[in-house]
CSV table of C-alpha atoms in Angstrom, one decimal:
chain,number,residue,atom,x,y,z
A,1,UNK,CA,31.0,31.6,-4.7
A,2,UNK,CA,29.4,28.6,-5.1
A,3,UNK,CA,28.9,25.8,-1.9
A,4,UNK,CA,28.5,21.8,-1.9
A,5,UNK,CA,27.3,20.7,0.9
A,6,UNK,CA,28.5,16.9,1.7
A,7,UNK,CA,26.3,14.5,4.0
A,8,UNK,CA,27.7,11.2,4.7
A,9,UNK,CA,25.5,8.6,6.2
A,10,UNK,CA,27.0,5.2,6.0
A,11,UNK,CA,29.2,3.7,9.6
A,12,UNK,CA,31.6,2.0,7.1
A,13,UNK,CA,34.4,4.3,7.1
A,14,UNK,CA,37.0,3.2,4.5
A,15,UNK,CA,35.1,0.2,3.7
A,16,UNK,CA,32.2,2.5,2.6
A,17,UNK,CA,30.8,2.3,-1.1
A,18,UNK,CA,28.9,5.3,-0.8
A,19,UNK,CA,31.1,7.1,0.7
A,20,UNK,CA,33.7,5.8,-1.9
A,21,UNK,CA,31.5,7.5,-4.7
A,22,UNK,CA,30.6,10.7,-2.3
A,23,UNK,CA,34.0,11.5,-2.1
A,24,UNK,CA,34.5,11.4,-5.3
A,25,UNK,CA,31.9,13.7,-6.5
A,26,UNK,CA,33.2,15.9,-3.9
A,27,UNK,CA,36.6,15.8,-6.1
A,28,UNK,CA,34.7,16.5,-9.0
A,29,UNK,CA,32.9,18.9,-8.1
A,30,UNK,CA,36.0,21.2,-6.8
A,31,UNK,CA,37.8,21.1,-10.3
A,32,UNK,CA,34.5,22.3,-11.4
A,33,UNK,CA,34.1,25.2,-8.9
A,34,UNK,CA,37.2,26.5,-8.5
A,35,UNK,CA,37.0,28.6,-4.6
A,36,UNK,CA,33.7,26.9,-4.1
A,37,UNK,CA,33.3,25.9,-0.6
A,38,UNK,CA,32.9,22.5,0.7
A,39,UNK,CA,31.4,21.9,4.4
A,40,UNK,CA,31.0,17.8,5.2
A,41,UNK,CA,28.5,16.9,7.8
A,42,UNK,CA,29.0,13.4,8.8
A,43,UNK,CA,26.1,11.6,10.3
A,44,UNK,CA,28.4,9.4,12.8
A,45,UNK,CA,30.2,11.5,14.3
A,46,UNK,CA,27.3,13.9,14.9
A,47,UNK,CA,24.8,13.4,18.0
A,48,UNK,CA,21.6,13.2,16.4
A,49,UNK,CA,18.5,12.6,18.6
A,50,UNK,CA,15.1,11.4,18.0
A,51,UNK,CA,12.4,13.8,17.8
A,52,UNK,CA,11.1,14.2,21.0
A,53,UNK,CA,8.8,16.2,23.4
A,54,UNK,CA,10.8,19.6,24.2
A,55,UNK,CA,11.5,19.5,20.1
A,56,UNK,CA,7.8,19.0,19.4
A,57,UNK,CA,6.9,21.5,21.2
A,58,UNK,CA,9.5,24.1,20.2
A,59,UNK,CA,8.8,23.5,16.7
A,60,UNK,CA,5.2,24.6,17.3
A,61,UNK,CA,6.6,27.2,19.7
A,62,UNK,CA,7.6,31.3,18.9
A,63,UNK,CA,11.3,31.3,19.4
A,64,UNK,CA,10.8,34.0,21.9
A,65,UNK,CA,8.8,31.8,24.3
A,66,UNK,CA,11.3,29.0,23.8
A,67,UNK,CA,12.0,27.0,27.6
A,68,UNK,CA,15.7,25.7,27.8
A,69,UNK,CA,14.5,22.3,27.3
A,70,UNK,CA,12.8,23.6,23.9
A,71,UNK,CA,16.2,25.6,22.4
A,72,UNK,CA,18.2,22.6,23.3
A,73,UNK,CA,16.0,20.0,21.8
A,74,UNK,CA,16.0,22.3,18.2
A,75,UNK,CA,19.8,23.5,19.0
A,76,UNK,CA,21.6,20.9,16.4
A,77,UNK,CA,18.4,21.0,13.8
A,78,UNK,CA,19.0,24.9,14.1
A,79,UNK,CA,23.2,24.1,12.7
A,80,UNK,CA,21.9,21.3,10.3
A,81,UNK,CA,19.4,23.6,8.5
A,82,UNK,CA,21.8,26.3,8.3
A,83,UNK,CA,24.3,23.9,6.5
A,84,UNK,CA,21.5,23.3,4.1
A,85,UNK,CA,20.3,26.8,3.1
A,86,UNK,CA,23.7,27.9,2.4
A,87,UNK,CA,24.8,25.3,0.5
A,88,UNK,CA,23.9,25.7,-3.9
A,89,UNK,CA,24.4,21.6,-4.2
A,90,UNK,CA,24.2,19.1,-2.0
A,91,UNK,CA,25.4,15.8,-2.1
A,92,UNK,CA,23.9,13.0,0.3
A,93,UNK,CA,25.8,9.1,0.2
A,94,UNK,CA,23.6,6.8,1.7
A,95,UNK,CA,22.9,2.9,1.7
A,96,UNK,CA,19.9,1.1,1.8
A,97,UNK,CA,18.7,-1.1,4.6
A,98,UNK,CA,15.9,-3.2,4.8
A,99,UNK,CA,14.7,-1.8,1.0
A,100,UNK,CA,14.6,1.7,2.8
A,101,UNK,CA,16.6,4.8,4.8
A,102,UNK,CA,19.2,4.2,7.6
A,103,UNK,CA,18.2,5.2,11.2
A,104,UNK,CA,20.7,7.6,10.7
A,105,UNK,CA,19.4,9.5,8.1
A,106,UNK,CA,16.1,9.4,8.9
A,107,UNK,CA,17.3,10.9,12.2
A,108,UNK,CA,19.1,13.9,10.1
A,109,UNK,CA,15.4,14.4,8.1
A,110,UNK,CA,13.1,14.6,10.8
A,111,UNK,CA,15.8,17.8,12.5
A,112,UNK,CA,15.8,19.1,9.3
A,113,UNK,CA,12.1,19.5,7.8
A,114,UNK,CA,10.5,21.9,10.0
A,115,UNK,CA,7.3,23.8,10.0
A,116,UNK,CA,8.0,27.5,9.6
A,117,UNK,CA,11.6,27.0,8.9
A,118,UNK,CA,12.1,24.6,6.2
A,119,UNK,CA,8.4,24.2,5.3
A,120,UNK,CA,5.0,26.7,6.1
A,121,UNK,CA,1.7,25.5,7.6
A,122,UNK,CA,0.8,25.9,3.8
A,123,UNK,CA,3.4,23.0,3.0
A,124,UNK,CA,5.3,25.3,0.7
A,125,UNK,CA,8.9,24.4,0.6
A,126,UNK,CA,11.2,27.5,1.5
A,127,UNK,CA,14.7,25.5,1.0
A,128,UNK,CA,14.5,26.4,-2.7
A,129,UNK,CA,17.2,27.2,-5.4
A,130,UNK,CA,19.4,23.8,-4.2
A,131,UNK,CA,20.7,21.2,-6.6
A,132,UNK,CA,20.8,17.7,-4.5
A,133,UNK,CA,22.5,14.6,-5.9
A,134,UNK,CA,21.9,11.6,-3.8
A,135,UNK,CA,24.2,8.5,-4.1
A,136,UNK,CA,22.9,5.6,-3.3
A,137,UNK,CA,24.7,2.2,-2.5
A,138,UNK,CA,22.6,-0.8,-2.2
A,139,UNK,CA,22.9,-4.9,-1.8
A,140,UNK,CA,20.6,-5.7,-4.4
A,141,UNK,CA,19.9,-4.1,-8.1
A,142,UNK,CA,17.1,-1.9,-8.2
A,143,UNK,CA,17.3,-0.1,-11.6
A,144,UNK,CA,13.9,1.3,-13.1
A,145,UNK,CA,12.5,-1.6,-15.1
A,146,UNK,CA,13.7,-4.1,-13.4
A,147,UNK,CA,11.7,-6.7,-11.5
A,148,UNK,CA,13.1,-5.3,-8.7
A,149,UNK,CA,12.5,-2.0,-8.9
A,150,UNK,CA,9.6,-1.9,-6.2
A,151,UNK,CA,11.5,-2.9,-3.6
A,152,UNK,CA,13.8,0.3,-3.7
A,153,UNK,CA,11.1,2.4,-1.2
A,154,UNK,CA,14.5,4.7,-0.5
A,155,UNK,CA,14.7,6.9,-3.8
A,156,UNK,CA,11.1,7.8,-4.1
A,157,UNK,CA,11.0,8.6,0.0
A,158,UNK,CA,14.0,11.3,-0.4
A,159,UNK,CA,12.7,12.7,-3.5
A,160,UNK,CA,9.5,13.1,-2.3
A,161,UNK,CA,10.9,14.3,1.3
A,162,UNK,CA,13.5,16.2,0.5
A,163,UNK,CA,10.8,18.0,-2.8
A,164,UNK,CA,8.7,18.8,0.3
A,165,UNK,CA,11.0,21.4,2.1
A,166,UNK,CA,11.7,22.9,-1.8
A,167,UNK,CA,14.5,20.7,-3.2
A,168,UNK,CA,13.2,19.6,-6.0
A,169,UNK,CA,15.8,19.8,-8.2
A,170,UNK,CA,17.2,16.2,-7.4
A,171,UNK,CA,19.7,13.5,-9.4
A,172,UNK,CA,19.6,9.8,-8.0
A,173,UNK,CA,22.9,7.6,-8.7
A,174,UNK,CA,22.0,4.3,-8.0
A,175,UNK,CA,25.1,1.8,-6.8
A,176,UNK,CA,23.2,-1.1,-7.0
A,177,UNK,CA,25.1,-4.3,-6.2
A,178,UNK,CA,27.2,-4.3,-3.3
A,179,UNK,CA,26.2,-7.6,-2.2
A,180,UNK,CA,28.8,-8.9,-4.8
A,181,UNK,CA,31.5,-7.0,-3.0
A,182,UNK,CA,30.0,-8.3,0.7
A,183,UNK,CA,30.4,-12.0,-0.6
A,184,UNK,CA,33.3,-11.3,-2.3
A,185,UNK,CA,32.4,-11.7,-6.1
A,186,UNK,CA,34.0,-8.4,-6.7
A,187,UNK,CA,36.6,-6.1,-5.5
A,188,UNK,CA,35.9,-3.1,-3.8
A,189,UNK,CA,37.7,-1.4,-6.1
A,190,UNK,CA,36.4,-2.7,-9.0
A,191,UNK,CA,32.6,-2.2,-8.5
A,192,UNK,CA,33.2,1.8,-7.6
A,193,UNK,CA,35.1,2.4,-10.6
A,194,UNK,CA,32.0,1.1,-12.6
A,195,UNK,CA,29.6,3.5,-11.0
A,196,UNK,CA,32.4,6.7,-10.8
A,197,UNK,CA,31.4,8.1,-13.9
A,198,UNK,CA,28.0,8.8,-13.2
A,199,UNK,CA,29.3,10.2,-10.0
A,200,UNK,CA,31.5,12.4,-12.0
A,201,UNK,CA,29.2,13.0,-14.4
A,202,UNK,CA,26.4,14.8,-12.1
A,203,UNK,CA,29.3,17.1,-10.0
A,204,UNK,CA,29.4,18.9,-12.8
C-alpha cells in the first residue's frame, strides 16, 4: 500500500499559498493511490526544538547508554524520522524567507538528518527508495534562467540536504510570485490555479 507523507511548514493557515498547492497534491495524489495512506505533519503545531546539548550528545551516544535528558532531547526526531521512512512520497510546502528556509523547517531538518539513523559516519544516505516533491511558494520569481535565479539559495539547500540522508529522487514546484497576491495585484485564487497543474502533475 502505498504512503504520502505531507509536511506543511508555512504559519499562514488558510491564507497559505503553499499550503493551498500542498493540499492539493495531497488530493491528487489519493485519486491516484487508491487505499494509499496519508499522514500530515504540521510544523506549527508541532514543538520542535533547536538542537541542543542532551541531543548532541545522544546522537553520538549508544541508545543503551542514553541519560533521560539524552532520550528526551532525540524523543520527537525519533517520531519525525519514523514518518519519513515509512512514507514512499513525500510532499514538503514551504515558503521562502530572506532568499532561504524558514526557521521552522530548518528546525524539522536538523531532528531529522542524523548520523547512524538517517546518515552513516560514511555519509551514505540510508532514507533511500522515497520520492519527495517539494512546493515552493515565494515573493519574488526565481525560475532557472532568470536574472534572479541566484537569489533562490532554498531549492538547491533541500535538494542537496534532503539527497544527503538518500532522497534523491526530488521534483521542485516553484510558486514564484506571491508578492502580487501580498500587494494585492492578484487574487489568491487566481495565482494558485496558475501553478495547480504542475502540482497535479507531479502527484501522479
Amino acid at each position: 500500500m502505498a504512503s504520502l507523507l505531507s509536511i506543511e511548514s508555512s504559519p499562514r493557515g488558510e491564507y497559505s499559498i503553499s499550503r493551498k498547492l500542498t493540499s492539493a497534491f495531497v488530493e491528487e495524489w489519493q485519486k491516484t493511490h487508491a487505499g494509499g495512506t496519508v499522514v500530515n505533519r504540521d510544523l506549527f503545531t508541532t514543538t520542535l526544538p533547536f538542537v541542543d546539548l542532551p541531543w548532541i550528545a545522544g546522537a553520538y551516544t549508544p541508545a543503551e547508554q542514553h541519560s533521560p535528558e539524552m532520550k528526551k532531547a532525540l524523543e520527537i526526531g525519533n517520531t519525525l524520522i519514523a514518518e519519513l521512512k515509512a512514507a514512499d512520497h513525500i510532499v514538503l510546502g514551504t515558503s521562502m524567507y530572506n532568499f532561504s528556509t524558514p526557521a521552522i523547517l530548518k528546525a524539522y531538518i536538523d531532528q531529522i538528518v542524523r548520523v547512524n539513523v538517517t546518515f552513516t559516519p560514511q555519509y551514505e544516505g540510508l532514507v533511500k527508495g522515497k520520492k519527495l516533491t517539494i512546493i515552493l511558494a515565494s515573493g519574488g520569481v526565481y525560475t532557472p534562467g532568470s536574472p534572479t535565479e541566484g537569489y533562490n539559495a532554498e531549492s538547491s539547500y533541500l535538494k542537496q540536504v534532503f539527497g544527503f540522508i538518500g532522497i534523491t529522487d526530488v521534483n521542485i514546484v516553484l510558486a514564484g510570485g506571491t508578492g502580487a497576491v501580498s500587494m494585492g495585484q492578484r487574487s489568491l485564487e487566481d495565482f494558485v490555479a496558475e501553478f495547480t497543474p504542475a502540482v497535479l502533475e507531479a502527484a501522479k
